[in-house]
Amino acid sequence: MTAAPTAADPLTLELDGVSVSYRGVPAVRDLHLTVRPGERLVLTGPSGCGKSTVLRAIAGLLPAAAGTIRADGDPVRSTSRDRAMVFQEDALLPWRTVRSNVLLALGLRGVPRSQRPAQADRWLDEVGLTAYARHLPRELSGGMRQRVQLARGLAGAPRAVLADEPFGALDAQTRATMQSLLLRTLDAHPATVVFVTHDVDEALLLGHRVAVMGRRGESLRELIEVPDSDGPARAAVRAAILAALTDH
Ligand code: ADP
């Protein structure tokens, strides 16, 4: 017998013939995609193909013009603390300390007030920022601010994490550190992840599957399973993703 899902279990996300338009002009057309519970699905494709649009629609920030988005079978009609859009640089409040930014996220996710301080401290510890808890965001480097975003995004244990090119602006070394921190944190706090990136190597590192979108208004071009280990199979998948990205 399987256990009934609890509030913290990763979500199943289903997009069933989803189209999203801006002022009547489709940006995404007839998208069919199921993200399994606990899966990390990477969404990639040329600039302007609709990656952010898909993410915002899953978050409940944009309505689907056609089709249905479901989270564990329930149609998505608005935002929910189960589905967190995370890692937006401008989401940190500049006048609040690092700790207070994390506390605020816990409040928004509905964590009881009495539990927030201990949880904030635990998240700051997980991302290695305990010593900077009382600092303001502007006193931190870009990489450190990104770690606060990670703590903020994952605090309160959302069941789905929606990330829009979170590491795009970081230098290569900070980016690699953040990628492994994200994977470690997700191991400890499983969630279903939809992660947007332009970077094929990041897609291979983070994704269980990679969805390659076509140009604006086209539907999905490829949905590719990423092999677990490095080797010829992964090199072949890398080549397939690159081919799908460049095949216009
Ligand atoms: P991507 O994330 O793949 O770069 P977006 O989802 O941001 O693509 O955008 C998809 C298309 O929709 C683009 O052509 C973009 O110009 C257009 N678009 C995005 N946001 C808006 C908006 N708020 N109003 C009108 N058009 C938009």
mmCIF file of C-alpha atoms and ligand atoms in Angstrom:
data_model
loop_
_atom_site.group_PDB
_atom_site.id
_atom_site.type_symbol
_atom_site.label_atom_id
_atom_site.label_comp_id
_atom_site.label_asym_id
_atom_site.label_seq_id
_atom_site.Cartn_x
_atom_site.Cartn_y
_atom_site.Cartn_z
ATOM 1 C CA MET A 1 0.000 0.000 0.000
ATOM 2 C CA THR A 2 1.341 3.453 -0.823
ATOM 3 C CA ALA A 3 1.176 6.182 1.773
ATOM 4 C CA ALA A 4 -1.179 9.109 1.162
ATOM 5 C CA PRO A 5 0.700 12.224 -0.020
ATOM 6 C CA THR A 6 1.501 14.662 2.762
ATOM 7 C CA ALA A 7 1.673 18.442 2.514
ATOM 8 C CA ALA A 8 5.432 18.233 1.997
ATOM 9 C CA ASP A 9 5.560 15.597 -0.769
ATOM 10 C CA PRO A 10 6.863 16.756 -4.161
ATOM 11 C CA LEU A 11 4.101 17.681 -6.600
ATOM 12 C CA THR A 12 3.207 16.127 -9.929
ATOM 13 C CA LEU A 13 2.880 18.942 -12.467
ATOM 14 C CA GLU A 14 0.896 18.345 -15.646
ATOM 15 C CA LEU A 15 0.593 20.648 -18.627
ATOM 16 C CA ASP A 16 -2.131 19.430 -20.911
ATOM 17 C CA GLY A 17 -2.338 21.276 -24.234
ATOM 18 C CA VAL A 18 -1.313 24.549 -22.602
ATOM 19 C CA SER A 19 -1.199 27.774 -24.596
ATOM 20 C CA VAL A 20 -0.331 31.142 -23.075
ATOM 21 C CA SER A 21 -0.804 34.436 -24.894
ATOM 22 C CA TYR A 22 0.107 38.056 -24.398
ATOM 23 C CA ARG A 23 -2.642 40.365 -25.689
ATOM 24 C CA GLY A 24 -4.045 37.552 -27.812
ATOM 25 C CA VAL A 25 -0.702 36.604 -29.404
ATOM 26 C CA PRO A 26 0.437 33.085 -28.390
ATOM 27 C CA ALA A 27 3.845 32.885 -26.719
ATOM 28 C CA VAL A 28 3.496 29.173 -25.930
ATOM 29 C CA ARG A 29 1.261 26.856 -27.913
ATOM 30 C CA ASP A 30 -0.182 23.412 -27.111
ATOM 31 C CA LEU A 31 2.409 22.309 -24.582
ATOM 32 C CA HIS A 32 2.063 18.774 -23.206
ATOM 33 C CA LEU A 33 4.401 17.895 -20.379
ATOM 34 C CA THR A 34 4.280 15.936 -17.135
ATOM 35 C CA VAL A 35 6.861 16.591 -14.436
ATOM 36 C CA ARG A 36 7.053 13.624 -12.081
ATOM 37 C CA PRO A 37 7.133 14.078 -8.315
ATOM 38 C CA GLY A 38 10.705 14.780 -7.235
ATOM 39 C CA GLU A 39 11.906 15.127 -10.822
ATOM 40 C CA ARG A 40 14.214 17.955 -11.902
ATOM 41 C CA LEU A 41 13.046 18.999 -15.339
ATOM 42 C CA VAL A 42 15.192 21.502 -17.204
ATOM 43 C CA LEU A 43 13.493 23.764 -19.715
ATOM 44 C CA THR A 44 15.740 25.155 -22.415
ATOM 45 C CA GLY A 45 15.378 26.711 -25.850
ATOM 46 C CA PRO A 46 16.190 29.850 -27.812
ATOM 47 C CA SER A 47 15.676 33.244 -26.237
ATOM 48 C CA GLY A 48 12.053 34.362 -26.493
ATOM 49 C CA CYS A 49 10.665 30.832 -27.003
ATOM 50 C CA GLY A 50 8.509 31.081 -23.901
ATOM 51 C CA LYS A 51 10.498 29.432 -21.089
ATOM 52 C CA SER A 52 9.746 32.138 -18.506
ATOM 53 C CA THR A 53 6.162 32.246 -19.684
ATOM 54 C CA VAL A 54 5.746 28.512 -18.999
ATOM 55 C CA LEU A 55 7.309 28.918 -15.569
ATOM 56 C CA ARG A 56 5.065 31.846 -14.662
ATOM 57 C CA ALA A 57 2.011 29.916 -15.851
ATOM 58 C CA ILE A 58 2.958 26.919 -13.651
ATOM 59 C CA ALA A 59 3.433 29.331 -10.743
ATOM 60 C CA GLY A 60 -0.114 30.588 -11.340
ATOM 61 C CA LEU A 61 1.070 34.096 -12.226
ATOM 62 C CA LEU A 62 -0.239 33.896 -15.823
ATOM 63 C CA PRO A 63 -3.462 32.224 -16.978
ATOM 64 C CA ALA A 64 -3.455 29.575 -19.701
ATOM 65 C CA ALA A 65 -5.387 30.754 -22.782
ATOM 66 C CA ALA A 66 -6.084 27.095 -23.596
ATOM 67 C CA GLY A 67 -5.405 23.756 -21.945
ATOM 68 C CA THR A 68 -4.962 22.957 -18.273
ATOM 69 C CA ILE A 69 -2.106 23.044 -15.782
ATOM 70 C CA ARG A 70 -2.551 20.690 -12.829
ATOM 71 C CA ALA A 71 -0.637 20.294 -9.593
ATOM 72 C CA ASP A 72 -1.341 16.870 -8.087
ATOM 73 C CA GLY A 73 -4.475 16.747 -10.240
ATOM 74 C CA ASP A 74 -5.864 20.126 -9.134
ATOM 75 C CA PRO A 75 -6.135 22.832 -11.814
ATOM 76 C CA VAL A 76 -3.733 25.730 -11.168
ATOM 77 C CA ARG A 77 -5.739 28.947 -10.952
ATOM 78 C CA SER A 78 -3.548 31.145 -8.777
ATOM 79 C CA THR A 79 -0.257 31.170 -6.932
ATOM 80 C CA SER A 80 0.291 28.763 -4.049
ATOM 81 C CA ARG A 81 2.989 28.388 -1.448
ATOM 82 C CA ASP A 82 3.350 24.786 -2.692
ATOM 83 C CA ARG A 83 4.818 26.142 -5.946
ATOM 84 C CA ALA A 84 7.657 28.577 -5.290
ATOM 85 C CA MET A 85 9.200 30.835 -7.923
ATOM 86 C CA VAL A 86 12.672 31.169 -6.503
ATOM 87 C CA PHE A 87 16.004 32.867 -6.925
ATOM 88 C CA GLN A 88 14.864 36.163 -8.408
ATOM 89 C CA GLU A 89 17.585 38.664 -7.619
ATOM 90 C CA ASP A 90 15.140 41.498 -6.971
ATOM 91 C CA ALA A 91 13.148 39.402 -4.512
ATOM 92 C CA LEU A 92 15.480 40.351 -1.632
ATOM 93 C CA LEU A 93 14.256 43.339 0.339
ATOM 94 C CA PRO A 94 17.257 45.689 0.548
ATOM 95 C CA TRP A 95 16.352 47.224 3.903
ATOM 96 C CA ARG A 96 15.979 43.866 5.646
ATOM 97 C CA THR A 97 18.859 41.798 6.928
ATOM 98 C CA VAL A 98 19.686 38.429 5.408
ATOM 99 C CA ARG A 99 17.988 36.642 8.316
ATOM 100 C CA SER A 100 14.962 38.860 8.159
ATOM 101 C CA ASN A 101 14.580 38.183 4.419
ATOM 102 C CA VAL A 102 14.508 34.451 5.168
ATOM 103 C CA LEU A 103 12.068 34.991 8.063
ATOM 104 C CA LEU A 104 9.775 36.869 5.704
ATOM 105 C CA ALA A 105 9.791 33.978 3.215
ATOM 106 C CA LEU A 106 8.877 31.562 6.004
ATOM 107 C CA GLY A 107 5.997 33.843 6.970
ATOM 108 C CA LEU A 108 4.770 33.982 3.368
ATOM 109 C CA ARG A 109 4.836 30.184 3.211
ATOM 110 C CA GLY A 110 2.614 29.981 6.285
ATOM 111 C CA VAL A 111 5.184 28.597 8.726
ATOM 112 C CA PRO A 112 3.930 29.301 12.284
ATOM 113 C CA ARG A 113 5.638 32.321 13.840
ATOM 114 C CA SER A 114 7.100 30.330 16.736
ATOM 115 C CA GLN A 115 8.958 28.008 14.323
ATOM 116 C CA ARG A 116 10.363 30.716 12.055
ATOM 117 C CA PRO A 117 13.520 31.786 13.939
ATOM 118 C CA ALA A 118 14.879 28.234 14.299
ATOM 119 C CA GLN A 119 14.050 27.417 10.678
ATOM 120 C CA ALA A 120 15.656 30.637 9.405
ATOM 121 C CA ASP A 121 18.832 29.827 11.320
ATOM 122 C CA ARG A 122 18.880 26.282 9.984
ATOM 123 C CA TRP A 123 18.498 27.496 6.379
ATOM 124 C CA LEU A 124 21.221 30.105 6.816
ATOM 125 C CA ASP A 125 23.459 27.361 8.168
ATOM 126 C CA GLU A 126 22.638 25.109 5.187
ATOM 127 C CA VAL A 127 23.753 27.787 2.738
ATOM 128 C CA GLY A 128 26.790 28.755 4.832
ATOM 129 C CA LEU A 129 25.664 32.285 5.731
ATOM 130 C CA THR A 130 25.288 32.106 9.519
ATOM 131 C CA ALA A 131 28.043 34.674 9.946
ATOM 132 C CA TYR A 132 26.216 37.088 7.621
ATOM 133 C CA ALA A 133 22.738 36.786 9.157
ATOM 134 C CA ARG A 134 22.698 40.446 10.282
ATOM 135 C CA HIS A 135 24.109 41.875 7.061
ATOM 136 C CA LEU A 136 22.054 43.750 4.488
ATOM 137 C CA PRO A 137 21.863 42.297 0.948
ATOM 138 C CA ARG A 138 24.023 45.118 -0.490
ATOM 139 C CA GLU A 139 26.854 44.153 1.848
ATOM 140 C CA LEU A 140 27.100 40.707 0.227
ATOM 141 C CA SER A 141 28.674 39.527 -3.021
ATOM 142 C CA GLY A 142 26.456 38.395 -5.920
ATOM 143 C CA GLY A 143 27.144 34.739 -5.096
ATOM 144 C CA MET A 144 26.242 35.245 -1.444
ATOM 145 C CA ARG A 145 23.028 37.034 -2.379
ATOM 146 C CA GLN A 146 22.219 34.058 -4.566
ATOM 147 C CA ARG A 147 22.704 31.786 -1.552
ATOM 148 C CA VAL A 148 20.215 33.925 0.394
ATOM 149 C CA GLN A 149 17.828 33.448 -2.547
ATOM 150 C CA LEU A 150 18.324 29.702 -2.284
ATOM 151 C CA ALA A 151 17.546 29.774 1.454
ATOM 152 C CA ARG A 152 14.535 32.016 0.821
ATOM 153 C CA GLY A 153 13.296 29.899 -2.065
ATOM 154 C CA LEU A 154 13.560 26.576 -0.322
ATOM 155 C CA ALA A 155 12.607 27.770 3.169
ATOM 156 C CA GLY A 156 9.217 26.475 4.144
ATOM 157 C CA ALA A 157 9.834 23.392 1.958
ATOM 158 C CA PRO A 158 7.792 24.159 -1.189
ATOM 159 C CA ARG A 159 6.587 21.050 -3.019
ATOM 160 C CA ALA A 160 7.674 22.471 -6.374
ATOM 161 C CA VAL A 161 10.518 24.849 -7.115
ATOM 162 C CA LEU A 162 10.340 26.984 -10.271
ATOM 163 C CA ALA A 163 13.670 28.567 -11.108
ATOM 164 C CA ASP A 164 14.294 30.995 -13.976
ATOM 165 C CA GLU A 165 17.988 31.079 -14.944
ATOM 166 C CA PRO A 166 19.003 31.655 -11.327
ATOM 167 C CA PHE A 167 22.735 31.288 -11.897
ATOM 168 C CA GLY A 168 22.958 33.044 -15.267
ATOM 169 C CA ALA A 169 24.702 36.145 -13.934
ATOM 170 C CA LEU A 170 27.282 34.357 -11.770
ATOM 171 C CA ASP A 171 30.919 33.719 -12.632
ATOM 172 C CA ALA A 172 31.800 30.114 -13.512
ATOM 173 C CA GLN A 173 33.189 29.155 -10.118
ATOM 174 C CA THR A 174 30.334 30.646 -8.071
ATOM 175 C CA ARG A 175 27.907 29.046 -10.468
ATOM 176 C CA ALA A 176 29.442 25.595 -9.938
ATOM 177 C CA THR A 177 29.289 26.098 -6.152
ATOM 178 C CA MET A 178 25.623 27.097 -6.362
ATOM 179 C CA GLN A 179 24.768 24.152 -8.587
ATOM 180 C CA SER A 180 26.200 21.651 -6.124
ATOM 181 C CA LEU A 181 24.627 23.485 -3.187
ATOM 182 C CA LEU A 182 21.258 23.283 -4.943
ATOM 183 C CA LEU A 183 21.644 19.545 -5.589
ATOM 184 C CA ARG A 184 22.702 18.876 -1.989
ATOM 185 C CA THR A 185 19.838 20.943 -0.612
ATOM 186 C CA LEU A 186 17.312 19.173 -2.843
ATOM 187 C CA ASP A 187 18.660 15.802 -1.668
ATOM 188 C CA ALA A 188 17.838 16.839 1.880
ATOM 189 C CA HIS A 189 14.516 18.538 0.982
ATOM 190 C CA PRO A 190 13.031 16.830 -2.079
ATOM 191 C CA ALA A 191 10.844 18.928 -4.361
ATOM 192 C CA THR A 192 9.743 18.775 -7.973
ATOM 193 C CA VAL A 193 11.887 21.231 -9.907
ATOM 194 C CA VAL A 194 11.388 23.074 -13.172
ATOM 195 C CA PHE A 195 14.642 24.874 -13.951
ATOM 196 C CA VAL A 196 15.146 27.213 -16.905
ATOM 197 C CA THR A 197 18.611 27.579 -18.366
ATOM 198 C CA HIS A 198 20.367 28.391 -21.642
ATOM 199 C CA ASP A 199 23.413 26.402 -20.589
ATOM 200 C CA VAL A 200 23.586 22.820 -21.904
ATOM 201 C CA ASP A 201 26.121 21.701 -19.303
ATOM 202 C CA GLU A 202 23.990 23.117 -16.503
ATOM 203 C CA ALA A 203 20.981 21.306 -18.008
ATOM 204 C CA LEU A 204 22.889 17.998 -18.014
ATOM 205 C CA LEU A 205 24.183 18.493 -14.489
ATOM 206 C CA LEU A 206 20.869 19.449 -12.902
ATOM 207 C CA GLY A 207 18.218 17.764 -15.020
ATOM 208 C CA HIS A 208 16.753 14.278 -14.903
ATOM 209 C CA ARG A 209 15.138 15.260 -18.200
ATOM 210 C CA VAL A 210 15.645 18.199 -20.527
ATOM 211 C CA ALA A 211 12.736 19.716 -22.467
ATOM 212 C CA VAL A 212 13.882 21.690 -25.495
ATOM 213 C CA MET A 213 11.355 24.258 -26.644
ATOM 214 C CA GLY A 214 11.050 25.433 -30.235
ATOM 215 C CA ARG A 215 10.744 29.041 -31.307
ATOM 216 C CA ARG A 216 7.985 31.286 -29.974
ATOM 217 C CA GLY A 217 4.569 29.686 -30.477
ATOM 218 C CA GLU A 218 5.993 26.250 -31.436
ATOM 219 C CA SER A 219 5.366 23.384 -29.042
ATOM 220 C CA LEU A 220 8.036 21.134 -27.489
ATOM 221 C CA ARG A 221 10.835 20.102 -29.786
ATOM 222 C CA GLU A 222 12.459 17.326 -27.725
ATOM 223 C CA LEU A 223 12.119 15.736 -24.306
ATOM 224 C CA ILE A 224 15.373 14.019 -23.484
ATOM 225 C CA GLU A 225 16.219 11.713 -20.566
ATOM 226 C CA VAL A 226 19.639 12.480 -19.021
ATOM 227 C CA PRO A 227 21.742 9.377 -18.218
ATOM 228 C CA ASP A 228 22.811 9.109 -14.564
ATOM 229 C CA SER A 229 26.513 8.831 -15.112
ATOM 230 C CA ASP A 230 29.029 10.623 -17.267
ATOM 231 C CA GLY A 231 30.198 8.782 -20.362
ATOM 232 C CA PRO A 232 29.369 8.198 -24.016
ATOM 233 C CA ALA A 233 25.591 8.089 -23.373
ATOM 234 C CA ARG A 234 25.711 11.525 -21.776
ATOM 235 C CA ALA A 235 27.898 12.879 -24.584
ATOM 236 C CA ALA A 236 25.267 11.626 -27.053
ATOM 237 C CA VAL A 237 22.515 13.366 -25.073
ATOM 238 C CA ARG A 238 24.545 16.584 -25.015
ATOM 239 C CA ALA A 239 24.854 16.398 -28.803
ATOM 240 C CA ALA A 240 21.099 15.732 -29.130
ATOM 241 C CA ILE A 241 20.232 18.780 -27.005
ATOM 242 C CA LEU A 242 22.595 20.993 -28.982
ATOM 243 C CA ALA A 243 21.115 19.693 -32.239
ATOM 244 C CA ALA A 244 17.568 20.401 -31.023
ATOM 245 C CA LEU A 245 18.603 23.895 -29.942
ATOM 246 C CA THR A 246 20.161 24.787 -33.264
ATOM 247 C CA ASP A 247 17.748 22.950 -35.555
ATOM 248 C CA HIS A 248 15.459 25.711 -36.858
HETATM 249 P P1 ADP B 1 12.130 33.124 -22.817
HETATM 250 O O1 ADP B 1 12.013 32.980 -21.334
HETATM 251 O O2 ADP B 1 12.200 31.799 -23.522
HETATM 252 O O3 ADP B 1 13.249 34.028 -23.258
HETATM 253 P P2 ADP B 1 9.617 34.572 -22.567
HETATM 254 O O4 ADP B 1 8.702 33.590 -21.959
HETATM 255 O O5 ADP B 1 10.199 35.634 -21.701
HETATM 256 O O6 ADP B 1 10.778 33.792 -23.367
HETATM 257 O O7 ADP B 1 8.854 35.311 -23.755
HETATM 258 C C1 ADP B 1 8.186 34.598 -24.788
HETATM 259 C C2 ADP B 1 7.662 35.590 -25.782
HETATM 260 O O8 ADP B 1 6.640 36.383 -25.188
HETATM 261 C C3 ADP B 1 8.719 36.576 -26.289
HETATM 262 O O9 ADP B 1 8.477 36.823 -27.649
HETATM 263 C C4 ADP B 1 8.488 37.806 -25.444
HETATM 264 O O10 ADP B 1 8.865 38.965 -26.147
HETATM 265 C C5 ADP B 1 6.988 37.755 -25.224
HETATM 266 N N1 ADP B 1 6.607 38.354 -23.932
HETATM 267 C C6 ADP B 1 7.119 38.026 -22.718
HETATM 268 N N2 ADP B 1 6.542 38.737 -21.741
HETATM 269 C C7 ADP B 1 5.644 39.574 -22.346
HETATM 270 C C8 ADP B 1 4.720 40.552 -21.890
HETATM 271 N N3 ADP B 1 4.619 40.832 -20.578
HETATM 272 N N4 ADP B 1 3.966 41.191 -22.815
HETATM 273 C C9 ADP B 1 4.054 40.899 -24.130
HETATM 274 N N5 ADP B 1 4.903 39.982 -24.637
HETATM 275 C C10 ADP B 1 5.690 39.307 -23.768
#
